[in-house]
PDB file of C-alpha atoms and ligand atoms in Angstrom:
ATOM      1  CA  UNK A   7     -58.821 -12.352  53.600  1.00  0.00           C
ATOM      2  CA  UNK A   8     -58.859 -11.511  57.397  1.00  0.00           C
ATOM      3  CA  UNK A   9     -58.684  -7.670  58.305  1.00  0.00           C
ATOM      4  CA  UNK A  10     -55.128  -7.877  59.309  1.00  0.00           C
ATOM      5  CA  UNK A  11     -53.795  -9.216  55.894  1.00  0.00           C
ATOM      6  CA  UNK A  12     -55.503  -6.102  54.008  1.00  0.00           C
ATOM      7  CA  UNK A  13     -52.645  -3.785  53.226  1.00  0.00           C
ATOM      8  CA  UNK A  14     -52.726  -0.469  54.620  1.00  0.00           C
ATOM      9  CA  UNK A  15     -51.030   2.553  53.586  1.00  0.00           C
ATOM     10  CA  UNK A  16     -50.760   5.334  56.210  1.00  0.00           C
ATOM     11  CA  UNK A  17     -49.787   8.779  55.450  1.00  0.00           C
ATOM     12  CA  UNK A  18     -49.322  11.024  58.474  1.00  0.00           C
ATOM     13  CA  UNK A  19     -48.461  14.498  58.567  1.00  0.00           C
ATOM     14  CA  UNK A  20     -49.137  18.126  59.673  1.00  0.00           C
ATOM     15  CA  UNK A  21     -52.184  20.684  58.436  1.00  0.00           C
ATOM     16  CA  UNK A  22     -52.334  21.560  54.765  1.00  0.00           C
ATOM     17  CA  UNK A  23     -49.164  19.473  53.858  1.00  0.00           C
ATOM     18  CA  UNK A  24     -51.214  18.054  50.855  1.00  0.00           C
ATOM     19  CA  UNK A  25     -51.787  14.643  52.555  1.00  0.00           C
ATOM     20  CA  UNK A  26     -55.314  14.586  51.534  1.00  0.00           C
ATOM     21  CA  UNK A  27     -55.057  15.231  48.089  1.00  0.00           C
ATOM     22  CA  UNK A  28     -51.947  13.062  47.662  1.00  0.00           C
ATOM     23  CA  UNK A  29     -53.771  10.196  49.653  1.00  0.00           C
ATOM     24  CA  UNK A  30     -56.933  10.354  47.312  1.00  0.00           C
ATOM     25  CA  UNK A  31     -55.099   9.949  44.258  1.00  0.00           C
ATOM     26  CA  UNK A  32     -52.977   7.059  45.562  1.00  0.00           C
ATOM     27  CA  UNK A  33     -56.263   5.347  46.542  1.00  0.00           C
ATOM     28  CA  UNK A  34     -57.547   5.762  43.325  1.00  0.00           C
ATOM     29  CA  UNK A  35     -54.469   4.677  41.368  1.00  0.00           C
ATOM     30  CA  UNK A  36     -54.436   1.358  43.285  1.00  0.00           C
ATOM     31  CA  UNK A  37     -58.326   0.939  43.395  1.00  0.00           C
ATOM     32  CA  UNK A  38     -58.085   1.212  47.245  1.00  0.00           C
ATOM     33  CA  UNK A  39     -60.320   2.507  49.924  1.00  0.00           C
ATOM     34  CA  UNK A  40     -59.611   5.882  51.713  1.00  0.00           C
ATOM     35  CA  UNK A  41     -59.996   7.077  55.271  1.00  0.00           C
ATOM     36  CA  UNK A  42     -59.894  11.051  55.934  1.00  0.00           C
ATOM     37  CA  UNK A  43     -59.705  10.483  59.427  1.00  0.00           C
ATOM     38  CA  UNK A  44     -59.074  14.151  60.238  1.00  0.00           C
ATOM     39  CA  UNK A  45     -62.789  14.386  58.772  1.00  0.00           C
ATOM     40  CA  UNK A  46     -63.966  12.158  61.870  1.00  0.00           C
ATOM     41  CA  UNK A  47     -62.495  14.921  64.344  1.00  0.00           C
ATOM     42  CA  UNK A  48     -63.893  17.654  62.383  1.00  0.00           C
ATOM     43  CA  UNK A  49     -67.098  16.092  62.586  1.00  0.00           C
ATOM     44  CA  UNK A  50     -67.226  15.543  66.545  1.00  0.00           C
ATOM     45  CA  UNK A  51     -66.164  19.371  66.719  1.00  0.00           C
ATOM     46  CA  UNK A  52     -69.269  20.185  64.522  1.00  0.00           C
ATOM     47  CA  UNK A  53     -71.519  18.368  66.351  1.00  0.00           C
ATOM     48  CA  UNK A  54     -70.403  19.405  69.599  1.00  0.00           C
ATOM     49  CA  UNK A  55     -71.069  23.034  68.368  1.00  0.00           C
ATOM     50  CA  UNK A  56     -74.334  21.925  67.154  1.00  0.00           C
ATOM     51  CA  UNK A  57     -75.178  20.264  70.406  1.00  0.00           C
ATOM     52  CA  UNK A  58     -73.831  23.093  72.709  1.00  0.00           C
ATOM     53  CA  UNK A  59     -71.127  21.019  73.867  1.00  0.00           C
ATOM     54  CA  UNK A  60     -67.526  22.448  74.739  1.00  0.00           C
ATOM     55  CA  UNK A  61     -64.470  21.270  73.016  1.00  0.00           C
ATOM     56  CA  UNK A  62     -62.685  20.807  76.448  1.00  0.00           C
ATOM     57  CA  UNK A  63     -65.417  18.515  77.748  1.00  0.00           C
ATOM     58  CA  UNK A  64     -63.666  15.119  77.242  1.00  0.00           C
ATOM     59  CA  UNK A  65     -66.578  13.203  78.830  1.00  0.00           C
ATOM     60  CA  UNK A  66     -69.657  15.053  77.005  1.00  0.00           C
ATOM     61  CA  UNK A  67     -67.588  14.813  73.877  1.00  0.00           C
ATOM     62  CA  UNK A  68     -66.612  11.143  74.222  1.00  0.00           C
ATOM     63  CA  UNK A  69     -70.595  10.377  74.816  1.00  0.00           C
ATOM     64  CA  UNK A  70     -71.718  12.044  71.972  1.00  0.00           C
ATOM     65  CA  UNK A  71     -69.023  10.866  69.568  1.00  0.00           C
ATOM     66  CA  UNK A  72     -70.362   7.019  70.011  1.00  0.00           C
ATOM     67  CA  UNK A  73     -73.803   8.176  68.939  1.00  0.00           C
ATOM     68  CA  UNK A  74     -72.835  10.063  65.780  1.00  0.00           C
ATOM     69  CA  UNK A  75     -73.911   8.568  62.485  1.00  0.00           C
ATOM     70  CA  UNK A  76     -71.143   9.076  60.127  1.00  0.00           C
ATOM     71  CA  UNK A  77     -71.032   7.996  56.499  1.00  0.00           C
ATOM     72  CA  UNK A  78     -68.970   9.183  53.512  1.00  0.00           C
ATOM     73  CA  UNK A  79     -70.776   8.514  50.389  1.00  0.00           C
ATOM     74  CA  UNK A  80     -69.936   9.588  46.392  1.00  0.00           C
ATOM     75  CA  UNK A  81     -67.453  12.209  47.798  1.00  0.00           C
ATOM     76  CA  UNK A  82     -69.792  13.837  50.261  1.00  0.00           C
ATOM     77  CA  UNK A  83     -69.758  13.362  54.100  1.00  0.00           C
ATOM     78  CA  UNK A  84     -72.890  12.945  56.066  1.00  0.00           C
ATOM     79  CA  UNK A  85     -73.388  13.376  59.714  1.00  0.00           C
ATOM     80  CA  UNK A  86     -77.064  12.059  60.987  1.00  0.00           C
ATOM     81  CA  UNK A  87     -77.930  12.001  57.319  1.00  0.00           C
ATOM     82  CA  UNK A  88     -77.215  15.534  56.624  1.00  0.00           C
ATOM     83  CA  UNK A  89     -74.520  16.502  54.049  1.00  0.00           C
ATOM     84  CA  UNK A  90     -71.650  18.740  56.000  1.00  0.00           C
ATOM     85  CA  UNK A  91     -68.796  18.483  53.804  1.00  0.00           C
ATOM     86  CA  UNK A  92     -68.393  22.219  53.582  1.00  0.00           C
ATOM     87  CA  UNK A  93     -69.412  23.024  57.111  1.00  0.00           C
ATOM     88  CA  UNK A  94     -66.511  20.783  58.882  1.00  0.00           C
ATOM     89  CA  UNK A  95     -63.812  22.304  56.468  1.00  0.00           C
ATOM     90  CA  UNK A  96     -64.190  25.630  57.739  1.00  0.00           C
ATOM     91  CA  UNK A  97     -61.372  27.271  59.599  1.00  0.00           C
ATOM     92  CA  UNK A  98     -63.490  27.293  62.843  1.00  0.00           C
ATOM     93  CA  UNK A  99     -63.771  23.434  62.664  1.00  0.00           C
ATOM     94  CA  UNK A 100     -60.079  22.868  61.600  1.00  0.00           C
ATOM     95  CA  UNK A 101     -59.419  24.717  64.914  1.00  0.00           C
ATOM     96  CA  UNK A 102     -62.249  22.874  66.951  1.00  0.00           C
ATOM     97  CA  UNK A 103     -61.011  19.369  65.233  1.00  0.00           C
ATOM     98  CA  UNK A 104     -57.713  19.994  66.546  1.00  0.00           C
ATOM     99  CA  UNK A 105     -58.842  20.959  69.932  1.00  0.00           C
ATOM    100  CA  UNK A 106     -61.396  17.684  70.793  1.00  0.00           C
ATOM    101  CA  UNK A 107     -58.807  15.298  69.262  1.00  0.00           C
ATOM    102  CA  UNK A 108     -56.343  16.258  72.072  1.00  0.00           C
ATOM    103  CA  UNK A 109     -58.573  14.089  74.467  1.00  0.00           C
ATOM    104  CA  UNK A 110     -57.858  10.181  74.984  1.00  0.00           C
ATOM    105  CA  UNK A 111     -61.520   9.242  75.025  1.00  0.00           C
ATOM    106  CA  UNK A 112     -62.483  10.840  72.059  1.00  0.00           C
ATOM    107  CA  UNK A 113     -60.015   9.436  70.059  1.00  0.00           C
ATOM    108  CA  UNK A 114     -60.627   6.168  71.883  1.00  0.00           C
ATOM    109  CA  UNK A 115     -64.234   6.599  70.859  1.00  0.00           C
ATOM    110  CA  UNK A 116     -63.471   6.926  66.999  1.00  0.00           C
ATOM    111  CA  UNK A 117     -60.875   3.983  66.913  1.00  0.00           C
ATOM    112  CA  UNK A 118     -63.377   1.081  65.762  1.00  0.00           C
ATOM    113  CA  UNK A 119     -65.005   3.240  63.419  1.00  0.00           C
ATOM    114  CA  UNK A 120     -61.446   4.159  61.627  1.00  0.00           C
ATOM    115  CA  UNK A 121     -60.574   0.373  61.732  1.00  0.00           C
ATOM    116  CA  UNK A 122     -63.781  -0.541  59.931  1.00  0.00           C
ATOM    117  CA  UNK A 123     -62.490   1.122  56.842  1.00  0.00           C
ATOM    118  CA  UNK A 124     -59.976  -1.606  56.356  1.00  0.00           C
ATOM    119  CA  UNK A 125     -61.768  -3.394  53.527  1.00  0.00           C
ATOM    120  CA  UNK A 126     -60.005  -5.365  50.493  1.00  0.00           C
ATOM    121  CA  UNK A 127     -58.269  -4.637  48.422  1.00  0.00           C
ATOM    122  CA  UNK A 128     -56.581  -2.023  50.459  1.00  0.00           C
ATOM    123  CA  UNK A 129     -56.909   1.220  52.135  1.00  0.00           C
ATOM    124  CA  UNK A 130     -55.163   4.739  52.244  1.00  0.00           C
ATOM    125  CA  UNK A 131     -55.552   6.219  55.357  1.00  0.00           C
ATOM    126  CA  UNK A 132     -54.447   9.699  56.239  1.00  0.00           C
ATOM    127  CA  UNK A 133     -54.256  11.843  59.492  1.00  0.00           C
ATOM    128  CA  UNK A 134     -51.893  12.315  62.157  1.00  0.00           C
ATOM    129  CA  UNK A 135     -51.547   8.923  63.944  1.00  0.00           C
ATOM    130  CA  UNK A 136     -52.699   6.434  61.345  1.00  0.00           C
ATOM    131  CA  UNK A 137     -48.944   4.963  61.302  1.00  0.00           C
ATOM    132  CA  UNK A 138     -48.401   5.003  65.070  1.00  0.00           C
ATOM    133  CA  UNK A 139     -51.484   4.143  66.655  1.00  0.00           C
ATOM    134  CA  UNK A 140     -54.586   3.208  64.406  1.00  0.00           C
ATOM    135  CA  UNK A 141     -52.597   0.878  61.980  1.00  0.00           C
ATOM    136  CA  UNK A 142     -49.624   0.137  63.326  1.00  0.00           C
ATOM    137  CA  UNK A 143     -49.008  -2.547  60.914  1.00  0.00           C
ATOM    138  CA  UNK A 144     -49.171  -0.839  57.947  1.00  0.00           C
ATOM    139  CA  UNK A 145     -47.298  -2.158  55.018  1.00  0.00           C
ATOM    140  CA  UNK A 146     -46.123   1.535  54.260  1.00  0.00           C
ATOM    141  CA  UNK A 147     -46.195   4.453  56.218  1.00  0.00           C
ATOM    142  CA  UNK A 148     -45.257   7.773  54.997  1.00  0.00           C
ATOM    143  CA  UNK A 149     -44.579  11.098  56.985  1.00  0.00           C
ATOM    144  CA  UNK A 150     -45.534  13.778  54.370  1.00  0.00           C
ATOM    145  CA  UNK A 151     -44.851  17.267  55.139  1.00  0.00           C
ATOM    146  CA  UNK A 152     -43.647  20.633  54.099  1.00  0.00           C
ATOM    147  CA  UNK A 153     -42.109  23.701  55.430  1.00  0.00           C
ATOM    148  CA  UNK A 154     -44.854  25.889  57.390  1.00  0.00           C
ATOM    149  CA  UNK A 155     -44.585  28.876  55.367  1.00  0.00           C
ATOM    150  CA  UNK A 156     -44.936  26.743  52.031  1.00  0.00           C
ATOM    151  CA  UNK A 157     -48.184  25.163  53.586  1.00  0.00           C
ATOM    152  CA  UNK A 158     -49.684  28.649  54.708  1.00  0.00           C
ATOM    153  CA  UNK A 159     -49.015  30.034  51.284  1.00  0.00           C
ATOM    154  CA  UNK A 160     -50.825  27.086  49.824  1.00  0.00           C
ATOM    155  CA  UNK A 161     -53.519  27.792  51.884  1.00  0.00           C
ATOM    156  CA  UNK A 162     -53.712  31.502  51.277  1.00  0.00           C
ATOM    157  CA  UNK A 163     -53.512  31.015  47.605  1.00  0.00           C
ATOM    158  CA  UNK A 164     -56.924  29.100  47.535  1.00  0.00           C
ATOM    159  CA  UNK A 165     -59.417  31.889  48.569  1.00  0.00           C
ATOM    160  CA  UNK A 166     -57.090  34.295  46.707  1.00  0.00           C
ATOM    161  CA  UNK A 167     -57.736  32.303  43.432  1.00  0.00           C
ATOM    162  CA  UNK A 168     -61.441  32.577  43.912  1.00  0.00           C
ATOM    163  CA  UNK A 169     -61.070  36.314  44.178  1.00  0.00           C
ATOM    164  CA  UNK A 170     -61.927  36.140  47.944  1.00  0.00           C
ATOM    165  CA  UNK A 171     -59.853  37.677  50.717  1.00  0.00           C
ATOM    166  CA  UNK A 172     -57.334  36.146  52.883  1.00  0.00           C
ATOM    167  CA  UNK A 173     -54.696  36.989  55.538  1.00  0.00           C
ATOM    168  CA  UNK A 174     -51.206  35.355  55.057  1.00  0.00           C
ATOM    169  CA  UNK A 175     -50.033  35.932  58.656  1.00  0.00           C
ATOM    170  CA  UNK A 176     -53.316  34.785  60.338  1.00  0.00           C
ATOM    171  CA  UNK A 177     -53.230  31.364  58.114  1.00  0.00           C
ATOM    172  CA  UNK A 178     -49.439  30.898  58.970  1.00  0.00           C
ATOM    173  CA  UNK A 179     -50.158  31.677  62.779  1.00  0.00           C
ATOM    174  CA  UNK A 180     -53.374  29.194  62.876  1.00  0.00           C
ATOM    175  CA  UNK A 181     -51.143  26.475  61.014  1.00  0.00           C
ATOM    176  CA  UNK A 182     -48.398  26.929  63.728  1.00  0.00           C
ATOM    177  CA  UNK A 183     -50.763  26.862  66.634  1.00  0.00           C
ATOM    178  CA  UNK A 184     -52.154  23.782  65.194  1.00  0.00           C
ATOM    179  CA  UNK A 185     -48.813  22.248  64.169  1.00  0.00           C
ATOM    180  CA  UNK A 186     -47.906  22.711  67.808  1.00  0.00           C
ATOM    181  CA  UNK A 187     -50.988  21.323  69.596  1.00  0.00           C
ATOM    182  CA  UNK A 188     -51.246  18.159  67.364  1.00  0.00           C
ATOM    183  CA  UNK A 189     -47.695  17.370  67.799  1.00  0.00           C
ATOM    184  CA  UNK A 190     -47.252  18.294  71.560  1.00  0.00           C
ATOM    185  CA  UNK A 191     -50.258  16.851  73.181  1.00  0.00           C
ATOM    186  CA  UNK A 192     -49.859  13.775  75.129  1.00  0.00           C
ATOM    187  CA  UNK A 193     -52.406  11.303  72.979  1.00  0.00           C
ATOM    188  CA  UNK A 194     -51.226   9.947  70.062  1.00  0.00           C
ATOM    189  CA  UNK A 195     -49.243  13.134  69.091  1.00  0.00           C
ATOM    190  CA  UNK A 196     -48.238  13.491  65.367  1.00  0.00           C
ATOM    191  CA  UNK A 197     -44.685  12.092  65.027  1.00  0.00           C
ATOM    192  CA  UNK A 198     -42.776  10.350  62.638  1.00  0.00           C
ATOM    193  CA  UNK A 199     -42.236   6.750  63.772  1.00  0.00           C
ATOM    194  CA  UNK A 200     -38.817   5.332  62.925  1.00  0.00           C
ATOM    195  CA  UNK A 201     -40.637   2.823  60.292  1.00  0.00           C
ATOM    196  CA  UNK A 202     -42.097   5.936  58.615  1.00  0.00           C
ATOM    197  CA  UNK A 203     -40.659   7.307  55.147  1.00  0.00           C
ATOM    198  CA  UNK A 204     -40.265  11.107  55.221  1.00  0.00           C
ATOM    199  CA  UNK A 205     -41.752  12.837  51.853  1.00  0.00           C
ATOM    200  CA  UNK A 206     -41.076  16.735  52.172  1.00  0.00           C
ATOM    201  CA  UNK A 207     -43.333  18.381  49.432  1.00  0.00           C
ATOM    202  CA  UNK A 208     -42.054  21.841  50.078  1.00  0.00           C
ATOM    203  CA  UNK A 209     -40.671  21.693  46.646  1.00  0.00           C
ATOM    204  CA  UNK A 210     -42.627  18.610  45.005  1.00  0.00           C
ATOM    205  CA  UNK A 211     -45.523  19.002  42.932  1.00  0.00           C
ATOM    206  CA  UNK A 212     -48.675  16.610  44.007  1.00  0.00           C
ATOM    207  CA  UNK A 213     -47.991  14.451  41.052  1.00  0.00           C
ATOM    208  CA  UNK A 214     -44.499  14.058  42.122  1.00  0.00           C
ATOM    209  CA  UNK A 215     -45.569  13.048  45.530  1.00  0.00           C
ATOM    210  CA  UNK A 216     -48.144  10.582  44.148  1.00  0.00           C
ATOM    211  CA  UNK A 217     -45.558   9.084  42.071  1.00  0.00           C
ATOM    212  CA  UNK A 218     -43.249   8.414  45.275  1.00  0.00           C
ATOM    213  CA  UNK A 219     -45.720   6.908  47.327  1.00  0.00           C
ATOM    214  CA  UNK A 220     -46.862   4.525  44.727  1.00  0.00           C
ATOM    215  CA  UNK A 221     -42.792   3.705  43.755  1.00  0.00           C
ATOM    216  CA  UNK A 222     -42.555   3.010  47.286  1.00  0.00           C
ATOM    217  CA  UNK A 223     -45.427   0.807  47.701  1.00  0.00           C
ATOM    218  CA  UNK A 224     -44.488  -1.076  44.665  1.00  0.00           C
ATOM    219  CA  UNK A 225     -40.920  -1.507  46.188  1.00  0.00           C
ATOM    220  CA  UNK A 226     -42.409  -3.052  48.987  1.00  0.00           C
ATOM    221  CA  UNK A 227     -44.505  -5.643  46.506  1.00  0.00           C
ATOM    222  CA  UNK A 228     -41.229  -6.861  45.396  1.00  0.00           C
ATOM    223  CA  UNK A 229     -39.643  -7.477  48.855  1.00  0.00           C
TER     224      UNK A 229
HETATM  225  O1   DC B  15     -56.439  16.185  58.843  1.00  0.00           O
HETATM  226  P1   DC B  15     -57.160  17.540  59.130  1.00  0.00           P
HETATM  227  O2   DC B  15     -56.577  18.820  58.857  1.00  0.00           O
HETATM  228  O3   DC B  15     -58.570  17.488  58.529  1.00  0.00           O
HETATM  229  O4   DC B  15     -57.315  17.346  60.964  1.00  0.00           O
HETATM  230  C1   DC B  15     -57.809  18.321  61.549  1.00  0.00           C
HETATM  231  C2   DC B  15     -57.372  18.002  62.989  1.00  0.00           C
HETATM  232  O5   DC B  15     -57.888  16.604  63.729  1.00  0.00           O
HETATM  233  C3   DC B  15     -56.000  18.214  63.238  1.00  0.00           C
HETATM  234  O6   DC B  15     -55.704  19.373  63.481  1.00  0.00           O
HETATM  235  C4   DC B  15     -55.712  16.948  64.432  1.00  0.00           C
HETATM  236  C5   DC B  15     -57.116  15.979  64.469  1.00  0.00           C
HETATM  237  N1   DC B  15     -56.591  14.894  63.660  1.00  0.00           N
HETATM  238  C6   DC B  15     -55.929  13.886  64.676  1.00  0.00           C
HETATM  239  O7   DC B  15     -55.835  14.262  65.871  1.00  0.00           O
HETATM  240  N2   DC B  15     -55.406  12.738  64.359  1.00  0.00           N
HETATM  241  C7   DC B  15     -55.887  12.158  63.215  1.00  0.00           C
HETATM  242  N3   DC B  15     -55.759  10.883  62.572  1.00  0.00           N
HETATM  243  C8   DC B  15     -56.583  13.027  62.310  1.00  0.00           C
HETATM  244  C9   DC B  15     -56.902  14.394  62.510  1.00  0.00           C
END
């Protein structure tokens, strides 16, 4: 099977829309591989911080990005043989990822790595430009979103449910800033391509959203 004939389901959308959870569950159901492309930008932001490279320094970031050893193994993310799964999910790295992602050289440096995830029997890839740039020939493209206030509320409830404090107004402001940086940047902005199906999860459960994607995929297989 040539790489181009391996089916890709591209799921793009803004931060905290639930696309990571939905994508993983769809991949599990279909027995497909899964690419969390946002994790790669998060890793670049983390490695830059560790090496004292500014998130604004496109050339230094590009050089560094090509030397990183990145692995996804047994649910953990490894950077240069160390587990960084927790570290990359911090609010600081969420912001850092969104900042390093504006640079075309950084995006180019991660392009081949992302394509290497396309393996039989198929791939579910989640991010901002999976359907528009990295896997333009994806058999199914979903634009998964939700109202920003609802996304902020979901984020807010995560620490609160663990008896930790959280600031709703700050979370909302961070999401709005990230949304506008991700969709207004010149390099591969977050957009809904004309061939992508809109899935608004504002009033849908995760289970419902997973069903929606699986049904859309089954319908394509019938064509
Ligand atoms: O999906 P995420 O929240 O983990 O992504 C973190 C940041 O990485 C996001 O704000 C923008 C960037 N990103 C990107 O530019 N392109 C992708 N395909 C995935 C993420």
